[in-house]
Short mmCIF file of C-alpha atoms in Angstrom, two decimals:
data_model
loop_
_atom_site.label_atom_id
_atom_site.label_comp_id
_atom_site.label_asym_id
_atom_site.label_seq_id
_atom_site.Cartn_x
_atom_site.Cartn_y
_atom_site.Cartn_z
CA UNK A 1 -33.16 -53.43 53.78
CA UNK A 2 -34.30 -53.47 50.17
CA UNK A 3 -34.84 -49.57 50.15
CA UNK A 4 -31.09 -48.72 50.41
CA UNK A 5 -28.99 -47.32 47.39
CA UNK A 6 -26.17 -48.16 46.54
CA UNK A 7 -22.98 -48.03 48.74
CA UNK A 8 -20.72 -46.09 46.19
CA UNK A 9 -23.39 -43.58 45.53
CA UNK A 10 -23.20 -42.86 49.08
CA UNK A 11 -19.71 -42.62 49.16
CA UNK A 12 -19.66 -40.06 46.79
CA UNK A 13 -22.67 -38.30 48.45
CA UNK A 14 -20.64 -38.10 51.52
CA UNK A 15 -17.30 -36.69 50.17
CA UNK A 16 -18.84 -34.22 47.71
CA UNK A 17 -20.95 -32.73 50.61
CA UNK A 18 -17.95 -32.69 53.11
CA UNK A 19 -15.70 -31.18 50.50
CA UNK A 20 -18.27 -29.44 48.59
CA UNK A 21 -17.04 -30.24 45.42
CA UNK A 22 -17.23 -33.14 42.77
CA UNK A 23 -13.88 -32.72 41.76
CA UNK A 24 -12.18 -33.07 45.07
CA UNK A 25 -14.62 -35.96 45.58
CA UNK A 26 -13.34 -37.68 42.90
CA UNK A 27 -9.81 -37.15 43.72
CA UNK A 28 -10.41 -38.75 47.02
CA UNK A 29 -12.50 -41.73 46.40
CA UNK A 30 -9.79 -42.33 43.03
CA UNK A 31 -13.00 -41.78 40.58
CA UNK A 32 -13.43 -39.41 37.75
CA UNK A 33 -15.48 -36.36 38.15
CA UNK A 34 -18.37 -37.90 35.43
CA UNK A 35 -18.52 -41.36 37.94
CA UNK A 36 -19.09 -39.07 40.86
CA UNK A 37 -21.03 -36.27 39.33
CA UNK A 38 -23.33 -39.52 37.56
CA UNK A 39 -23.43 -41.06 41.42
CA UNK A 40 -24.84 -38.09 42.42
CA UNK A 41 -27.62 -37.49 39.92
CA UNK A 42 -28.20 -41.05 40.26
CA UNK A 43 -29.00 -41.37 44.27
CA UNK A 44 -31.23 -37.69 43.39
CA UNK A 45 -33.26 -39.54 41.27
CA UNK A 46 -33.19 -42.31 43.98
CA UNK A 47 -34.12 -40.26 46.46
CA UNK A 48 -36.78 -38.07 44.72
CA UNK A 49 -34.94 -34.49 45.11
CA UNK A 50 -31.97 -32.54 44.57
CA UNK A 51 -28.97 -32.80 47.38
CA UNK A 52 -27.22 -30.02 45.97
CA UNK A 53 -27.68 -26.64 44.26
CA UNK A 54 -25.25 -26.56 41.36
CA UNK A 55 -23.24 -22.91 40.94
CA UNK A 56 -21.15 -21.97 38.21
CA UNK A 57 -17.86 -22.74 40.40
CA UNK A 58 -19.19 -24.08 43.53
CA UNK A 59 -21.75 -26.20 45.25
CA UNK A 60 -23.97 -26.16 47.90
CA UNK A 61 -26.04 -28.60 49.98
CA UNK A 62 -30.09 -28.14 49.50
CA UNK A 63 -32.07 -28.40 52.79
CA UNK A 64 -32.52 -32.42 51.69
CA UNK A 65 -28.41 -32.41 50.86
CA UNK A 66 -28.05 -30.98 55.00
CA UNK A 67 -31.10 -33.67 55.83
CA UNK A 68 -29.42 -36.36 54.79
CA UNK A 69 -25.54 -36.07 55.29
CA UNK A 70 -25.18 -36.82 59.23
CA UNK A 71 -26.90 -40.04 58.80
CA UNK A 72 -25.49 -40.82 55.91
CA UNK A 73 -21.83 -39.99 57.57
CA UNK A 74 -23.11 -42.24 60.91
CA UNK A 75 -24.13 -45.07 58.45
CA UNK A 76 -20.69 -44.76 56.54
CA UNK A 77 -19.04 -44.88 59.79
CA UNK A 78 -21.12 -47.60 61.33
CA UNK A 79 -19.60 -49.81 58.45
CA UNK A 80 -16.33 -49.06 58.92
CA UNK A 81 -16.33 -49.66 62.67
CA UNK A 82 -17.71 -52.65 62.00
CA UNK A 83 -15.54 -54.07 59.82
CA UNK A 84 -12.37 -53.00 62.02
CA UNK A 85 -14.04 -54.96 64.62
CA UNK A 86 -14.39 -58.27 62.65
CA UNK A 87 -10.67 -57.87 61.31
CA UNK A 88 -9.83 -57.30 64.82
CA UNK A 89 -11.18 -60.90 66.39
CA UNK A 90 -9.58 -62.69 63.06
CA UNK A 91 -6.13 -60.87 64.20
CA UNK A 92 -3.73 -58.56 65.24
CA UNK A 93 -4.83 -54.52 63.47
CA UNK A 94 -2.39 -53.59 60.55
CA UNK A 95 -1.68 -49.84 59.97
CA UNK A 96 -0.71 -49.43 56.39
CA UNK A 97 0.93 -46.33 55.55
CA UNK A 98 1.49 -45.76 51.37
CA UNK A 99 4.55 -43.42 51.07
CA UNK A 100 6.98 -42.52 48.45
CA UNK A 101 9.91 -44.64 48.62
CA UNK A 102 12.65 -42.41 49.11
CA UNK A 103 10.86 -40.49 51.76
CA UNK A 104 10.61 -43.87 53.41
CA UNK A 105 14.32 -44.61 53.57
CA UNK A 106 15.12 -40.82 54.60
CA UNK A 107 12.71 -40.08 57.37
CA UNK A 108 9.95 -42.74 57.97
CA UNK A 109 11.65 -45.38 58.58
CA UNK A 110 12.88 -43.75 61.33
CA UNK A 111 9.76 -42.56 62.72
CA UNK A 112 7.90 -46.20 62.48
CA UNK A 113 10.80 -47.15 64.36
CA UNK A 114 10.45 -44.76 67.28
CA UNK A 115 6.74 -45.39 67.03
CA UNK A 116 7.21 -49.17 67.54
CA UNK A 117 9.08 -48.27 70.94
CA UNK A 118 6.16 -46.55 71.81
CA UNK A 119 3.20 -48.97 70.98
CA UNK A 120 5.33 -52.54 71.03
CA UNK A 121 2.17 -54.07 69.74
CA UNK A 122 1.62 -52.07 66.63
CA UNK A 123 1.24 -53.75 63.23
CA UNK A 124 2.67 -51.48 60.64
CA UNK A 125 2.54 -52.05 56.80
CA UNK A 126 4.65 -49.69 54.71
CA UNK A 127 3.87 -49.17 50.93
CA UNK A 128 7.00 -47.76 49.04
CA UNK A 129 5.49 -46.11 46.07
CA UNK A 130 7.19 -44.76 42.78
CA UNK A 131 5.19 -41.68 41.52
CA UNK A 132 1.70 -43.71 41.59
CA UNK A 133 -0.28 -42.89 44.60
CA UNK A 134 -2.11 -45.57 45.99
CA UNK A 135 -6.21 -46.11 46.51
CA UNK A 136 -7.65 -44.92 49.96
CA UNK A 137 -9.11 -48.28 50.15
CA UNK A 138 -5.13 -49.83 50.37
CA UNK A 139 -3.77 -47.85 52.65
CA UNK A 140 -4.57 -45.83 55.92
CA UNK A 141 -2.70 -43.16 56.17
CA UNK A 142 -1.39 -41.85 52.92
CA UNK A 143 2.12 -39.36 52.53
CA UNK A 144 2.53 -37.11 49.25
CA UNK A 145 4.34 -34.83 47.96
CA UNK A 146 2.00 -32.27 45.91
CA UNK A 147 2.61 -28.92 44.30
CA UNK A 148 1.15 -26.02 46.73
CA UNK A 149 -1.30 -24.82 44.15
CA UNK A 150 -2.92 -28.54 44.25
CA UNK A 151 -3.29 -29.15 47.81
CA UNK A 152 -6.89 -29.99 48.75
CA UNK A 153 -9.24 -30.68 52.05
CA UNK A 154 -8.44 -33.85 51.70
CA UNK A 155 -4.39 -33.45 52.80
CA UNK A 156 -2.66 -32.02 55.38
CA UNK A 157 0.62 -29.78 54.61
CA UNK A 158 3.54 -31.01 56.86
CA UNK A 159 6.03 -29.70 55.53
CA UNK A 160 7.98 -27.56 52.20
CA UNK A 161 11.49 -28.09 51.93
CA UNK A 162 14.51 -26.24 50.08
CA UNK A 163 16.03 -27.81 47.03
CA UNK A 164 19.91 -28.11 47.14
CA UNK A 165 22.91 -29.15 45.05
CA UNK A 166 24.71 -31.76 46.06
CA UNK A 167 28.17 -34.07 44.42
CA UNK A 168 30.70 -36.10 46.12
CA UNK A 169 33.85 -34.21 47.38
CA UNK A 170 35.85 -36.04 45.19
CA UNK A 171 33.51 -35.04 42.21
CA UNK A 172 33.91 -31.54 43.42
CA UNK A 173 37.97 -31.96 42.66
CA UNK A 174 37.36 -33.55 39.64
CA UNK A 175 35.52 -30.74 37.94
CA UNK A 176 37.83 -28.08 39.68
CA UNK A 177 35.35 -26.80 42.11
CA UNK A 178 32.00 -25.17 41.82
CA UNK A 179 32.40 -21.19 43.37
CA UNK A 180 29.64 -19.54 40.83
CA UNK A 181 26.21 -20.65 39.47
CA UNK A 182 27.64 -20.43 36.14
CA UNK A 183 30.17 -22.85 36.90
CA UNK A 184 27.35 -25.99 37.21
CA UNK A 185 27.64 -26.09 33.50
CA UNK A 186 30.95 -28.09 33.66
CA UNK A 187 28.91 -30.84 35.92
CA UNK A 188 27.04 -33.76 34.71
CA UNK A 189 23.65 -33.41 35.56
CA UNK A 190 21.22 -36.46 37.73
CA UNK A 191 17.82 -35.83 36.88
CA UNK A 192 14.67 -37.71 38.66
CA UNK A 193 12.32 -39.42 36.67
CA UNK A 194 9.52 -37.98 36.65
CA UNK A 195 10.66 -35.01 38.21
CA UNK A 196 12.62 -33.82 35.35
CA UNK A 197 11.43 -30.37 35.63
CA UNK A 198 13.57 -29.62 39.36
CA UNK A 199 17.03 -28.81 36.90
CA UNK A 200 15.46 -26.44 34.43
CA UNK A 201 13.89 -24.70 37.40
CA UNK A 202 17.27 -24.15 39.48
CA UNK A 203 18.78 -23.00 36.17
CA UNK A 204 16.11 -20.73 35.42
CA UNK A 205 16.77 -19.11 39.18
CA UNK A 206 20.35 -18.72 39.14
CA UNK A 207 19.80 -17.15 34.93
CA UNK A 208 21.67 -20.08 33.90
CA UNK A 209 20.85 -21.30 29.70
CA UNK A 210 18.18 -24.05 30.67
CA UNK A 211 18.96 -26.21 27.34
CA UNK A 212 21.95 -27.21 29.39
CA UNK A 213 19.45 -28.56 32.43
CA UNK A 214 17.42 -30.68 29.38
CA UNK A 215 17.40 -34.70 30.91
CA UNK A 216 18.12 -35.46 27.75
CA UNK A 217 21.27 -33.53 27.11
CA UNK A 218 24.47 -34.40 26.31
CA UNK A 219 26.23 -36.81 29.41
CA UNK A 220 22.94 -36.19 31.21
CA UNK A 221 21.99 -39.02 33.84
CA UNK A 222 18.91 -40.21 35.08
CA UNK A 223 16.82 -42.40 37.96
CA UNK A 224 13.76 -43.46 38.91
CA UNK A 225 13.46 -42.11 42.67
CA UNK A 226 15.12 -39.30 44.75
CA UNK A 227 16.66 -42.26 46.70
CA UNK A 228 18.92 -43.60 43.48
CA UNK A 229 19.34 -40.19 42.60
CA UNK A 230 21.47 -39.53 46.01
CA UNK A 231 23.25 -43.00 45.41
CA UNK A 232 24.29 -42.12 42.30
CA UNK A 233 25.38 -38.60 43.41
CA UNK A 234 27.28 -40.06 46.75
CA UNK A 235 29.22 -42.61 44.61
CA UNK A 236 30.83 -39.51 42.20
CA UNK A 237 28.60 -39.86 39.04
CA UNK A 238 27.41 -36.43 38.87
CA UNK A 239 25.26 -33.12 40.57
CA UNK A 240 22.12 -33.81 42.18
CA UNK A 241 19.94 -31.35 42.98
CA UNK A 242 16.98 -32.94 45.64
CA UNK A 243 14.83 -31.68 48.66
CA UNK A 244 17.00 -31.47 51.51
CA UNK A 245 15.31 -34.55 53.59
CA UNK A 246 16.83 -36.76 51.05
CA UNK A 247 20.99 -34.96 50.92
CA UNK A 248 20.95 -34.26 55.32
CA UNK A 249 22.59 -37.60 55.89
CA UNK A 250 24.61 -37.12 53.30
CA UNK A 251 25.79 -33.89 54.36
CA UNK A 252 26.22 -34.59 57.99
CA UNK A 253 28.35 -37.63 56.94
CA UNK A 254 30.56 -36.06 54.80
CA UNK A 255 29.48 -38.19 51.75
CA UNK A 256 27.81 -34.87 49.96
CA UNK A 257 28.38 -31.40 49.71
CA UNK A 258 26.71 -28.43 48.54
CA UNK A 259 28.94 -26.01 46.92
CA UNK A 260 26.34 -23.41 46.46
CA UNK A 261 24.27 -24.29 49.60
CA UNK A 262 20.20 -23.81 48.99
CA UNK A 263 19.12 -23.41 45.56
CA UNK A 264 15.57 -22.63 45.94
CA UNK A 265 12.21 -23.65 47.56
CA UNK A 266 10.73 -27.18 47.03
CA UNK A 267 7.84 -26.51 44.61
CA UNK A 268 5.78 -29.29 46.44
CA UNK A 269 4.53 -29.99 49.77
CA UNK A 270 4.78 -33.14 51.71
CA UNK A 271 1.17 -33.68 52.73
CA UNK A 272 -0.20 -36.28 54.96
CA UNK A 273 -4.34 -37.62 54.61
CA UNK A 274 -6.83 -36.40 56.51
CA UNK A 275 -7.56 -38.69 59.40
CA UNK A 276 -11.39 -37.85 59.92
CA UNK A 277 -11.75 -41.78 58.56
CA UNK A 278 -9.93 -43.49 60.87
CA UNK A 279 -11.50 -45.92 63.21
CA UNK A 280 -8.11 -47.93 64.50
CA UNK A 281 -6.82 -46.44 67.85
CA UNK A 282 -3.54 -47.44 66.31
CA UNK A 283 -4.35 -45.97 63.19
CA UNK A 284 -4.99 -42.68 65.03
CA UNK A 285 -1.87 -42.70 67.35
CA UNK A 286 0.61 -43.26 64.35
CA UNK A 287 -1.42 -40.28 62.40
CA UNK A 288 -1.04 -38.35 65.45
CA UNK A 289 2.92 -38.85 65.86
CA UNK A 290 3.49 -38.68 62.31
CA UNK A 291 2.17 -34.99 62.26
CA UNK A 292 3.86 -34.20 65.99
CA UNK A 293 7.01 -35.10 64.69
CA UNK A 294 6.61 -33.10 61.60
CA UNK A 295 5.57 -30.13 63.25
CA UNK A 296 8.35 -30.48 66.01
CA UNK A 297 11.18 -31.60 63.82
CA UNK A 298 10.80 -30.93 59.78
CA UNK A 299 13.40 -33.15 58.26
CA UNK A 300 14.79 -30.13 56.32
CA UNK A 301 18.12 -28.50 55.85
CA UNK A 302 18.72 -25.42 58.11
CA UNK A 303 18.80 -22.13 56.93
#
């Protein structure tokens, strides 16, 4: 086996032909465009031809690229099934799902829960993230939230949500109601880190003076995840204004309202990985319920 190149140039071989592009590649294997792009050049000279025909604004596989690529994908898949096998006989087989954390306390939880009922065996790892999304290599099935325009082969929509505006009823009193868009500018504001931008948005919509939505206005308050965001909002410290997965318990409770009811589309999408990779039967079955669930019951607000 001393005629074999290397593993990550067949990696990136095997994404950039299935995706037909270097970029999306990259995205997926967590590489910059130049390491795949050089991966590729690389295993051409290795191999003694081009794999793909290079466009302006697209790819295409050359009649060595199409050659190649199902052996390439059975050796890539070989490896993997392998290895499940070994970690199999040294113990019990882990799922681990990487997931932003407040979409873990507001829905998956839930759903791990149910699936555990299901499949009393199942070994399930949960990753709570804060904006950084993890490797492919750590985790096996991988939840997002990604702006629409971004959304690649490589995810699976689930669902898009509506933003909404919530405070605590007794924050509601103590600001003398909110009846009118124009009447949020007597709230204090919660922004999410990171996610700064959902304020300025809403005010731009309802033709509100965005300077007033600026994080770092006067009185302004901030946190790290959607999650604290909702704590903060529940326990009367300002206006919130989330996707509607993270305010429905709220609501329902009577812990939150929303004055002025939907404010607006999500501008991202919840997206789930593609599960073309996955050798588990677990693995699979969680994938599989994870998406059934979605489709059958989107944890968003009603109409």
């Amino acid at each position: 086996m001393q005629d074999l190149p290397p593993l990550n140039y067949l990696r990136s071989f095997e994404a950039s032909a299935r995706m037909l592009s270097f970029t999306e590649a990259a995205r997926e294997l967590h590489l910059t465009q130049a390491a795949v792009s050089g991966h590729i050049r690389a295993l051409e000279q290795y191999i003694g031809g081009p794999l793909f025909a290079r466009h302006p604004r697209s790819l295409t596989l050359t009649s060595l690229g199409n050659a190649y690529l199902p052996g390439v994908q059975q050796a890539l898949q070989q490896v993997q099934q392998a290895t499940h096998a070994i970690l199999r006989r040294r113990g019990v087989e882990r799922v681990v799902i990487s997931c932003p954390v407040s979409l873990m306390d507001h829905w998956l939880a839930d759903l791990v829960a149910r699936f555990g009922v299901q499949h009393p065996g199942a070994a399930v790892t949960i990753h709570g993230r804060v904006w950084v999304d993890e490797p492919p290599e750590i985790a096996d099935i991988i939840l997002t939230n990604v702006y629409k325009e971004a959304l690649d082969r490589a995810s699976l929509p689930l669902w898009q949500d509506q933003m909404v505006a919530v405070c605590a009823p007794g924050y509601l009193t103590q600001i003398g109601g909110i009846d009118a868009p124009e009447d949020l500018l007597r709230a204090r504001l919660i922004h999410s880190l990171g996610r700064t931008e959902v304020w300025l948005q809403v005010f731009q919509r309802l033709g509100l003076p965005v300077a007033t939505a600026d994080p770092g206005a006067e009185g302004a308050c901030q946190a790290n995840t959607f999650g604290s965001v909702i704590a903060l909002a529940e326990a009367g410290h300002g206006m919130a204004v989330v996707p509607g997965v993270f305010a429905r318990a709220g609501l329902h409770a009577g812990r939150l309202v929303a004055p002025l009811g939907q404010v607006g589309p999500c501008p991202w999408v919840c997206t789930i990985s593609d599960s073309s990779l996955l050798t588990s039967d677990v693995a699979r079955a969680l994938h599989q319920f994870i998406r059934t669930e979605a489709t059958a019951h989107p944890p968003v607000l009603d109409g």
